[in-house]
PDB file of C-alpha atoms and ligand atoms in Angstrom:
ATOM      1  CA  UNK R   1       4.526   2.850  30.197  1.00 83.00           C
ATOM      2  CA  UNK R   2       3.380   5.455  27.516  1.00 87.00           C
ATOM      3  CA  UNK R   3       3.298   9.153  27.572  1.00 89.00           C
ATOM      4  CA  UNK R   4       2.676  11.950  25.169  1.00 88.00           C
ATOM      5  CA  UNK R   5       5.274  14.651  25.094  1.00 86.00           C
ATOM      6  CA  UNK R   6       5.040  17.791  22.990  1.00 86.00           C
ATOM      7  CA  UNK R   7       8.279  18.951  21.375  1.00 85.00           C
ATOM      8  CA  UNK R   8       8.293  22.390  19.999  1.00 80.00           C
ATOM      9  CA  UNK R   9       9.508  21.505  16.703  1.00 80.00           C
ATOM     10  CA  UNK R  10       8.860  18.057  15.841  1.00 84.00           C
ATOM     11  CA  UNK R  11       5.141  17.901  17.252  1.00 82.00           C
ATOM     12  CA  UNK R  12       3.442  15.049  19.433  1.00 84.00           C
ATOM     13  CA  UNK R  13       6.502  12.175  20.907  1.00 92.00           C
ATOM     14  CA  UNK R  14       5.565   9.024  22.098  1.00 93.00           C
ATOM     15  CA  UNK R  15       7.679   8.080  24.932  1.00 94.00           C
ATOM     16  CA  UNK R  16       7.610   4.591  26.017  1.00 94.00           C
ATOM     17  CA  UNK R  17       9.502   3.151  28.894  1.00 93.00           C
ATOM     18  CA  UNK R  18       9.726  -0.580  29.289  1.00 93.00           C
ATOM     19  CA  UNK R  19      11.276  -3.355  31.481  1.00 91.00           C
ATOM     20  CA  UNK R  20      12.298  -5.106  27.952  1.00 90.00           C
ATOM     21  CA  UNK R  21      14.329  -2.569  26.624  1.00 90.00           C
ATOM     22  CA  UNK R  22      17.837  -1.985  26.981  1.00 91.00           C
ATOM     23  CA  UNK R  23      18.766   0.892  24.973  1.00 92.00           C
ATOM     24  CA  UNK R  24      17.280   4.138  24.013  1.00 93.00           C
ATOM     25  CA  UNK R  25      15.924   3.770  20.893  1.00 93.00           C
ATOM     26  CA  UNK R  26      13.954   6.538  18.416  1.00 94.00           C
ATOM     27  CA  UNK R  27      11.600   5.366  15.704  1.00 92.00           C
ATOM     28  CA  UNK R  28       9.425   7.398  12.838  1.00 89.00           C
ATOM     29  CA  UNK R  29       6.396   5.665  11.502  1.00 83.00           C
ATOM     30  CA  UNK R  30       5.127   6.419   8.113  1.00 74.00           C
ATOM     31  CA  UNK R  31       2.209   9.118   9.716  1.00 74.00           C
ATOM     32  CA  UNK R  32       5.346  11.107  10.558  1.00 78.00           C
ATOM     33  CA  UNK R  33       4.593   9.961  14.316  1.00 84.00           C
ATOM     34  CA  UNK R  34       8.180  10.293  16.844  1.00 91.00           C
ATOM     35  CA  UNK R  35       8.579   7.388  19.505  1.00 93.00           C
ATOM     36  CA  UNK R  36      11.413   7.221  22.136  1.00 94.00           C
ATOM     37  CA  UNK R  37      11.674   3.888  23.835  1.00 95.00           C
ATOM     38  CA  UNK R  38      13.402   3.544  26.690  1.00 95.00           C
ATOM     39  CA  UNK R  39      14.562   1.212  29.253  1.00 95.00           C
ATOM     40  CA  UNK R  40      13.059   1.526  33.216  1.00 94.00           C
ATOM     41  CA  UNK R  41      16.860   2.525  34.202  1.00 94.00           C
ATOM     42  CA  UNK R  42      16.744   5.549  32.466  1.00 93.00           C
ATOM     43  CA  UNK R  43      15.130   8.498  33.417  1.00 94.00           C
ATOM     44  CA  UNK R  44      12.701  10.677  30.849  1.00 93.00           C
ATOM     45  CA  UNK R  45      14.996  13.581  30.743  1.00 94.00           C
ATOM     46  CA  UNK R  46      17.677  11.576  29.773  1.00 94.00           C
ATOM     47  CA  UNK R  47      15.930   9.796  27.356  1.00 94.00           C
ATOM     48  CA  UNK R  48      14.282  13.692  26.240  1.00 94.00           C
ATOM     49  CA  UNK R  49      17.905  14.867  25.525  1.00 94.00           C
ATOM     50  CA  UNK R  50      18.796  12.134  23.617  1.00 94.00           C
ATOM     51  CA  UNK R  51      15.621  13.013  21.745  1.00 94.00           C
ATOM     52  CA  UNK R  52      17.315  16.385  21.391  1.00 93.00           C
ATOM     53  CA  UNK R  53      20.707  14.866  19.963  1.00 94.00           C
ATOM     54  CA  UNK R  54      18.769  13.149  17.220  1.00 93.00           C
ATOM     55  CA  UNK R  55      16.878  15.998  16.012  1.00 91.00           C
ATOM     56  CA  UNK R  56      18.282  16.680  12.985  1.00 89.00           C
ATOM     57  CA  UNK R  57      18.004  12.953  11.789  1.00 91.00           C
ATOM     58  CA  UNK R  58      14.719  12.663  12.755  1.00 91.00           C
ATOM     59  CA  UNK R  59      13.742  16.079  11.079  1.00 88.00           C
ATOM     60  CA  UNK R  60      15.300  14.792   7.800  1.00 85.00           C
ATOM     61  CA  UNK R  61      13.652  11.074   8.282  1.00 86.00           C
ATOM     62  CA  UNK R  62       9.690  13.228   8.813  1.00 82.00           C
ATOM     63  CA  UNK R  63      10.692  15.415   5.633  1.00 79.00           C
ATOM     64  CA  UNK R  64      11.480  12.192   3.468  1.00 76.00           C
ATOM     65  CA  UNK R  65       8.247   9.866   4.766  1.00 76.00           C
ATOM     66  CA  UNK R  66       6.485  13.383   4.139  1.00 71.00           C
ATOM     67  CA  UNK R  67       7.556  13.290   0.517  1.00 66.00           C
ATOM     68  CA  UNK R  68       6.966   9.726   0.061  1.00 62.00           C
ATOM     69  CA  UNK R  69       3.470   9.350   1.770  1.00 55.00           C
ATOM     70  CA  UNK R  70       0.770   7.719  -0.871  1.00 59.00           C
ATOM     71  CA  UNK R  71      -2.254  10.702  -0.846  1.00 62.00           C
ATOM     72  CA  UNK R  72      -5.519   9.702   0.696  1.00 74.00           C
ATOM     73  CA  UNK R  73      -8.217  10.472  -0.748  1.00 82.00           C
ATOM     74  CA  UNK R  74     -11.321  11.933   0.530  1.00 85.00           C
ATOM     75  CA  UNK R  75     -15.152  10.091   0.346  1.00 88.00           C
ATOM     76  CA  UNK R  76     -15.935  12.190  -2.053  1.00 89.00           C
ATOM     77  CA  UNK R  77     -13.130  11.691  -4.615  1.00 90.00           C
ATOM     78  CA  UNK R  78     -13.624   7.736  -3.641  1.00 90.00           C
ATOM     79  CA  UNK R  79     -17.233   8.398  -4.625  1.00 93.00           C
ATOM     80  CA  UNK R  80     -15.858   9.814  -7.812  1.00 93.00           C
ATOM     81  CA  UNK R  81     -13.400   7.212  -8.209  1.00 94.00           C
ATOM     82  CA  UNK R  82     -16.508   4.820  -8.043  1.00 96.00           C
ATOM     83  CA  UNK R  83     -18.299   5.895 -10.647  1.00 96.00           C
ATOM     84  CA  UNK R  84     -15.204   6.247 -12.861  1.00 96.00           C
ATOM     85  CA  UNK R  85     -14.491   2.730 -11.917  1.00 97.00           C
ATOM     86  CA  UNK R  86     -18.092   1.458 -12.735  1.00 97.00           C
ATOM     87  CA  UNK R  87     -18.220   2.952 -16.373  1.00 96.00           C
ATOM     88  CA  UNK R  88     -14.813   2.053 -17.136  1.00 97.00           C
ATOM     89  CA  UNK R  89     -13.923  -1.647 -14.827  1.00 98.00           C
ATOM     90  CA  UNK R  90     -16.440  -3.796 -16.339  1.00 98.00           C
ATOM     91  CA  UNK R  91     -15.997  -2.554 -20.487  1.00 97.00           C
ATOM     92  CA  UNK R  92     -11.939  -3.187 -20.081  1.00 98.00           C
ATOM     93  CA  UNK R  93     -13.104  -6.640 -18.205  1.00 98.00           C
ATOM     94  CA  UNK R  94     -14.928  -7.364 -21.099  1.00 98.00           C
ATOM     95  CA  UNK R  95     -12.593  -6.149 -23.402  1.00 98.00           C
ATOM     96  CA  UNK R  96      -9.834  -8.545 -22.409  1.00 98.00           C
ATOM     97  CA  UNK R  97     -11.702 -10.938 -21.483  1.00 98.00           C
ATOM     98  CA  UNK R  98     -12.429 -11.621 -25.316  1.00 98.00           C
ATOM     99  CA  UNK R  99      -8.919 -10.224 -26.790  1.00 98.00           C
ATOM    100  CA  UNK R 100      -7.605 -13.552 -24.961  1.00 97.00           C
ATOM    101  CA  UNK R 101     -11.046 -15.479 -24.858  1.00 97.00           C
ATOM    102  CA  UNK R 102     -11.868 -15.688 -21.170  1.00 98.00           C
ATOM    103  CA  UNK R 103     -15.303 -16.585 -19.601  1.00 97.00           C
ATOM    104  CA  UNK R 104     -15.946 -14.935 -16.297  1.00 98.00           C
ATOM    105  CA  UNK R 105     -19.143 -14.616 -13.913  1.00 97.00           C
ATOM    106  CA  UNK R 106     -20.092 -10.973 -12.784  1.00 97.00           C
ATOM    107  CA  UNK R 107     -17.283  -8.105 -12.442  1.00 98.00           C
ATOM    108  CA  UNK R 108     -17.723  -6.023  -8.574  1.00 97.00           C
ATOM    109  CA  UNK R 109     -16.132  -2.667  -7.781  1.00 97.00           C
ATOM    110  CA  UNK R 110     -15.424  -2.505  -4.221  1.00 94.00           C
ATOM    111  CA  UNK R 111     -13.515   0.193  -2.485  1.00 91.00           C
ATOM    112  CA  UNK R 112     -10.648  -2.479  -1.274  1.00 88.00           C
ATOM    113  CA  UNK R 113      -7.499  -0.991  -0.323  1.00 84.00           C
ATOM    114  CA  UNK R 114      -5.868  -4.459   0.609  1.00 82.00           C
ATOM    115  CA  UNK R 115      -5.641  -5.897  -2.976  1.00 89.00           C
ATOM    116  CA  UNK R 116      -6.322  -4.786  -6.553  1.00 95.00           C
ATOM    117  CA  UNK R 117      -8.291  -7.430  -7.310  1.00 95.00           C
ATOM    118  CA  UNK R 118      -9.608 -11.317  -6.866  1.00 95.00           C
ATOM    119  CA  UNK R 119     -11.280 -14.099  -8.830  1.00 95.00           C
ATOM    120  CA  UNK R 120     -13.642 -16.207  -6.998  1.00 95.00           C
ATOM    121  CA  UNK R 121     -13.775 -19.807  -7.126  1.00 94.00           C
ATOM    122  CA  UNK R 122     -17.018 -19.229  -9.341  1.00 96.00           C
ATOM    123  CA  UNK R 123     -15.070 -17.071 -11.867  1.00 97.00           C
ATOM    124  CA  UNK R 124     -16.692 -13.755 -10.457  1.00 98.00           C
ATOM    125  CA  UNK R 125     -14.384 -10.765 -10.283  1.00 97.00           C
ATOM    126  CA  UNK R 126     -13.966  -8.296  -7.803  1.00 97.00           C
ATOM    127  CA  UNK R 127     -11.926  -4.917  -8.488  1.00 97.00           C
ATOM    128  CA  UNK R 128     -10.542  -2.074  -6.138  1.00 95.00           C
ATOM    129  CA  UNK R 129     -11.653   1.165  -6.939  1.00 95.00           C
ATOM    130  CA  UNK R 130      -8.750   2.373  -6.901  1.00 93.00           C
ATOM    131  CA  UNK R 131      -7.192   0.464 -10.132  1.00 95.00           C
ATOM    132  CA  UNK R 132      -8.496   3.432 -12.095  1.00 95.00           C
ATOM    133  CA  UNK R 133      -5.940   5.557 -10.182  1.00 91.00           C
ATOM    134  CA  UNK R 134      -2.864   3.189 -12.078  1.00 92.00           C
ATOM    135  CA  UNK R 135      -1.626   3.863 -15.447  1.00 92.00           C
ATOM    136  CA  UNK R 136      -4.124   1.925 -18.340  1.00 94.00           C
ATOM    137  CA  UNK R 137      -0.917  -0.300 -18.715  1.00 95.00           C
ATOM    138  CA  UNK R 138      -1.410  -1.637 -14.928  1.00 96.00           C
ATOM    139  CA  UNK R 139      -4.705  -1.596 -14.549  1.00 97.00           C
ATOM    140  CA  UNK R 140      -5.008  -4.041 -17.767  1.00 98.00           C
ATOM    141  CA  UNK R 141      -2.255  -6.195 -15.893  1.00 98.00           C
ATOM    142  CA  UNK R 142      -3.722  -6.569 -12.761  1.00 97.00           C
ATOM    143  CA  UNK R 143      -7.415  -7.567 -14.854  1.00 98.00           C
ATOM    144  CA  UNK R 144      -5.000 -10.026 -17.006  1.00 98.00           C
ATOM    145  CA  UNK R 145      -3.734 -11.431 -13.798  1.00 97.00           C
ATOM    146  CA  UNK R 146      -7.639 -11.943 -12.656  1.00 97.00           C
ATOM    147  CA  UNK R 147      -8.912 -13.582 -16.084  1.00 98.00           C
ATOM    148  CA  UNK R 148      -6.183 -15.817 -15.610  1.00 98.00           C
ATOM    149  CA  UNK R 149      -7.099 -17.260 -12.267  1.00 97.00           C
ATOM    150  CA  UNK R 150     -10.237 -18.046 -14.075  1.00 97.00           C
ATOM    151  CA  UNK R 151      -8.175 -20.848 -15.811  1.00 97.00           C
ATOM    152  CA  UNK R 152      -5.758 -21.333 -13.385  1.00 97.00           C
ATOM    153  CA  UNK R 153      -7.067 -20.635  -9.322  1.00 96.00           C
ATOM    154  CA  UNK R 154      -3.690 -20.519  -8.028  1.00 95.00           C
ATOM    155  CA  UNK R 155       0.122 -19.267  -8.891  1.00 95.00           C
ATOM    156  CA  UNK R 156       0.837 -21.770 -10.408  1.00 96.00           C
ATOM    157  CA  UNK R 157       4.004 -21.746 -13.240  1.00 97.00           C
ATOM    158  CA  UNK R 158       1.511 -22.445 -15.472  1.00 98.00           C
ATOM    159  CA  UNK R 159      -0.339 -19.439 -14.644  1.00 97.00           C
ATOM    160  CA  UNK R 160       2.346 -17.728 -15.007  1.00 97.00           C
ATOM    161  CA  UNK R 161       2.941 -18.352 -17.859  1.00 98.00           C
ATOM    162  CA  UNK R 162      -0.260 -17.512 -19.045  1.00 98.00           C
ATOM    163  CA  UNK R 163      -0.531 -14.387 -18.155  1.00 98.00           C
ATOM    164  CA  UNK R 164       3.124 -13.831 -19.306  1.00 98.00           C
ATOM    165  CA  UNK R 165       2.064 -14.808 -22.841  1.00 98.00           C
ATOM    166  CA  UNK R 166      -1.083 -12.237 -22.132  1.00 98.00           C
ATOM    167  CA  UNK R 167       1.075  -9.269 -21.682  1.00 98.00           C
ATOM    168  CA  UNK R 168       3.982 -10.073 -24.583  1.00 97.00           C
ATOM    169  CA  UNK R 169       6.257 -11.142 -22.268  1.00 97.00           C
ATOM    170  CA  UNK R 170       6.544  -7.955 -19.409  1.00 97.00           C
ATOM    171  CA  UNK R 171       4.906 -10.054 -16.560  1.00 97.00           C
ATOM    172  CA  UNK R 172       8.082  -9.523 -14.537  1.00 95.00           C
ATOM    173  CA  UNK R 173       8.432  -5.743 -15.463  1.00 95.00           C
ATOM    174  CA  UNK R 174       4.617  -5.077 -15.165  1.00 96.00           C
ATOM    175  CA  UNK R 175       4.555  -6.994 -11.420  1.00 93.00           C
ATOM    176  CA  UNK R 176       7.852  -4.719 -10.543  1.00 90.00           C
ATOM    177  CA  UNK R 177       5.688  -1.711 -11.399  1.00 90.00           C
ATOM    178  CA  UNK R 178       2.471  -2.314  -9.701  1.00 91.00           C
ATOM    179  CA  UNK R 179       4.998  -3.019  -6.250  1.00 85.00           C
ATOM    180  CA  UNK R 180       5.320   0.986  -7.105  1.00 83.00           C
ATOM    181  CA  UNK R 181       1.406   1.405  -6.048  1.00 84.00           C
ATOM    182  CA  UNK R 182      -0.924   0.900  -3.216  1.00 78.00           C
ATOM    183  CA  UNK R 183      -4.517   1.202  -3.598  1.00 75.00           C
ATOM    184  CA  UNK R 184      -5.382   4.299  -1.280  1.00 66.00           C
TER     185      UNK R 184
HETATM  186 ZN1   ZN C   1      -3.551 -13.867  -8.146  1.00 54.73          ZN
END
């Protein structure tokens, strides 16, 4: 069962009570969101005032997610980001794309926020938006990493190793950075 309790301090808290519980439990998701959960055997002021006993912690834990939470941005700065994207995307595609002598179909900007980019099966790219947010360094990576599949359609070791040689060497350093970003 779930129920919507307003704390004073720490804003909307989920409570849920289920049969499949067996402890109290408290959880923060990333949108700074509080949920109690609860088993059937205990009552909701119980579970409230150990709610209360946590506050502190859970305080701290809103303050840090807070901190750490990627900005979204508004349709208007994704329209900007667009047309940033458009004038710059395609030139850099092109750019590499003959440093390293790669033959590719068309290049699309789409406002994906689930990847930075793909190669179809044809050779066509398609490119998040958002890769304009990432440092020049990144953004050539992840572009690198999408010419490549135009040789190689898969991850392989010989892919790999391709784009390794592409990027003197930093694949592993360059991949650990990008896990830094998420296209928002
Ligand atoms: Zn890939």
């Amino acid at each position: 069962m779930l129920s919507k309790y307003v704390h004073d301090t720490l804003g909307i808290v989920t409570l849920s009570q289920s049969r499949r519980v067996v402890r109290v439990s408290i959880s923060v998701r990333p949108s700074g969101e509080v949920r109690v959960s609860y088993p059937t055997s205990i009552s909701t002021r119980r579970a409230l005032e150990f709610l209360e006993s946590k506050r502190d912690w859970i305080e701290r834990t809103k303050e840090r997610l807070a901190q750490h939470a990627t900005p979204t941005h508004t349709p208007e700065q994704i329209e900007q980001l667009r047309a940033i994207a458009k004038r710059t995307l395609p030139t850099k595609v092109a750019q590499l794309a003959s440093k390293f002598g790669f033959r590719y179909g068309r290049v699309t900007i789409r406002a994906t926020r689930s990847k930075w980019g793909c190669c179809t099966s044809q050779n066509n790219l398609s490119l998040s938006l958002f890769l304009v947010t990432l440092p020049e360094e990144l953004q050539d990576f992840v572009i690198l990493h999408e010419l490549c599949h135009t040789v190689h359609h898969n991850h392989s070791a010989a892919f790999h190793a391709l784009l390794d040689r592409c990027v003197g060497g930093k694949e592993q350093e360059l991949r650990r950075q990008l896990r830094t970003y998420h296209p928002v």
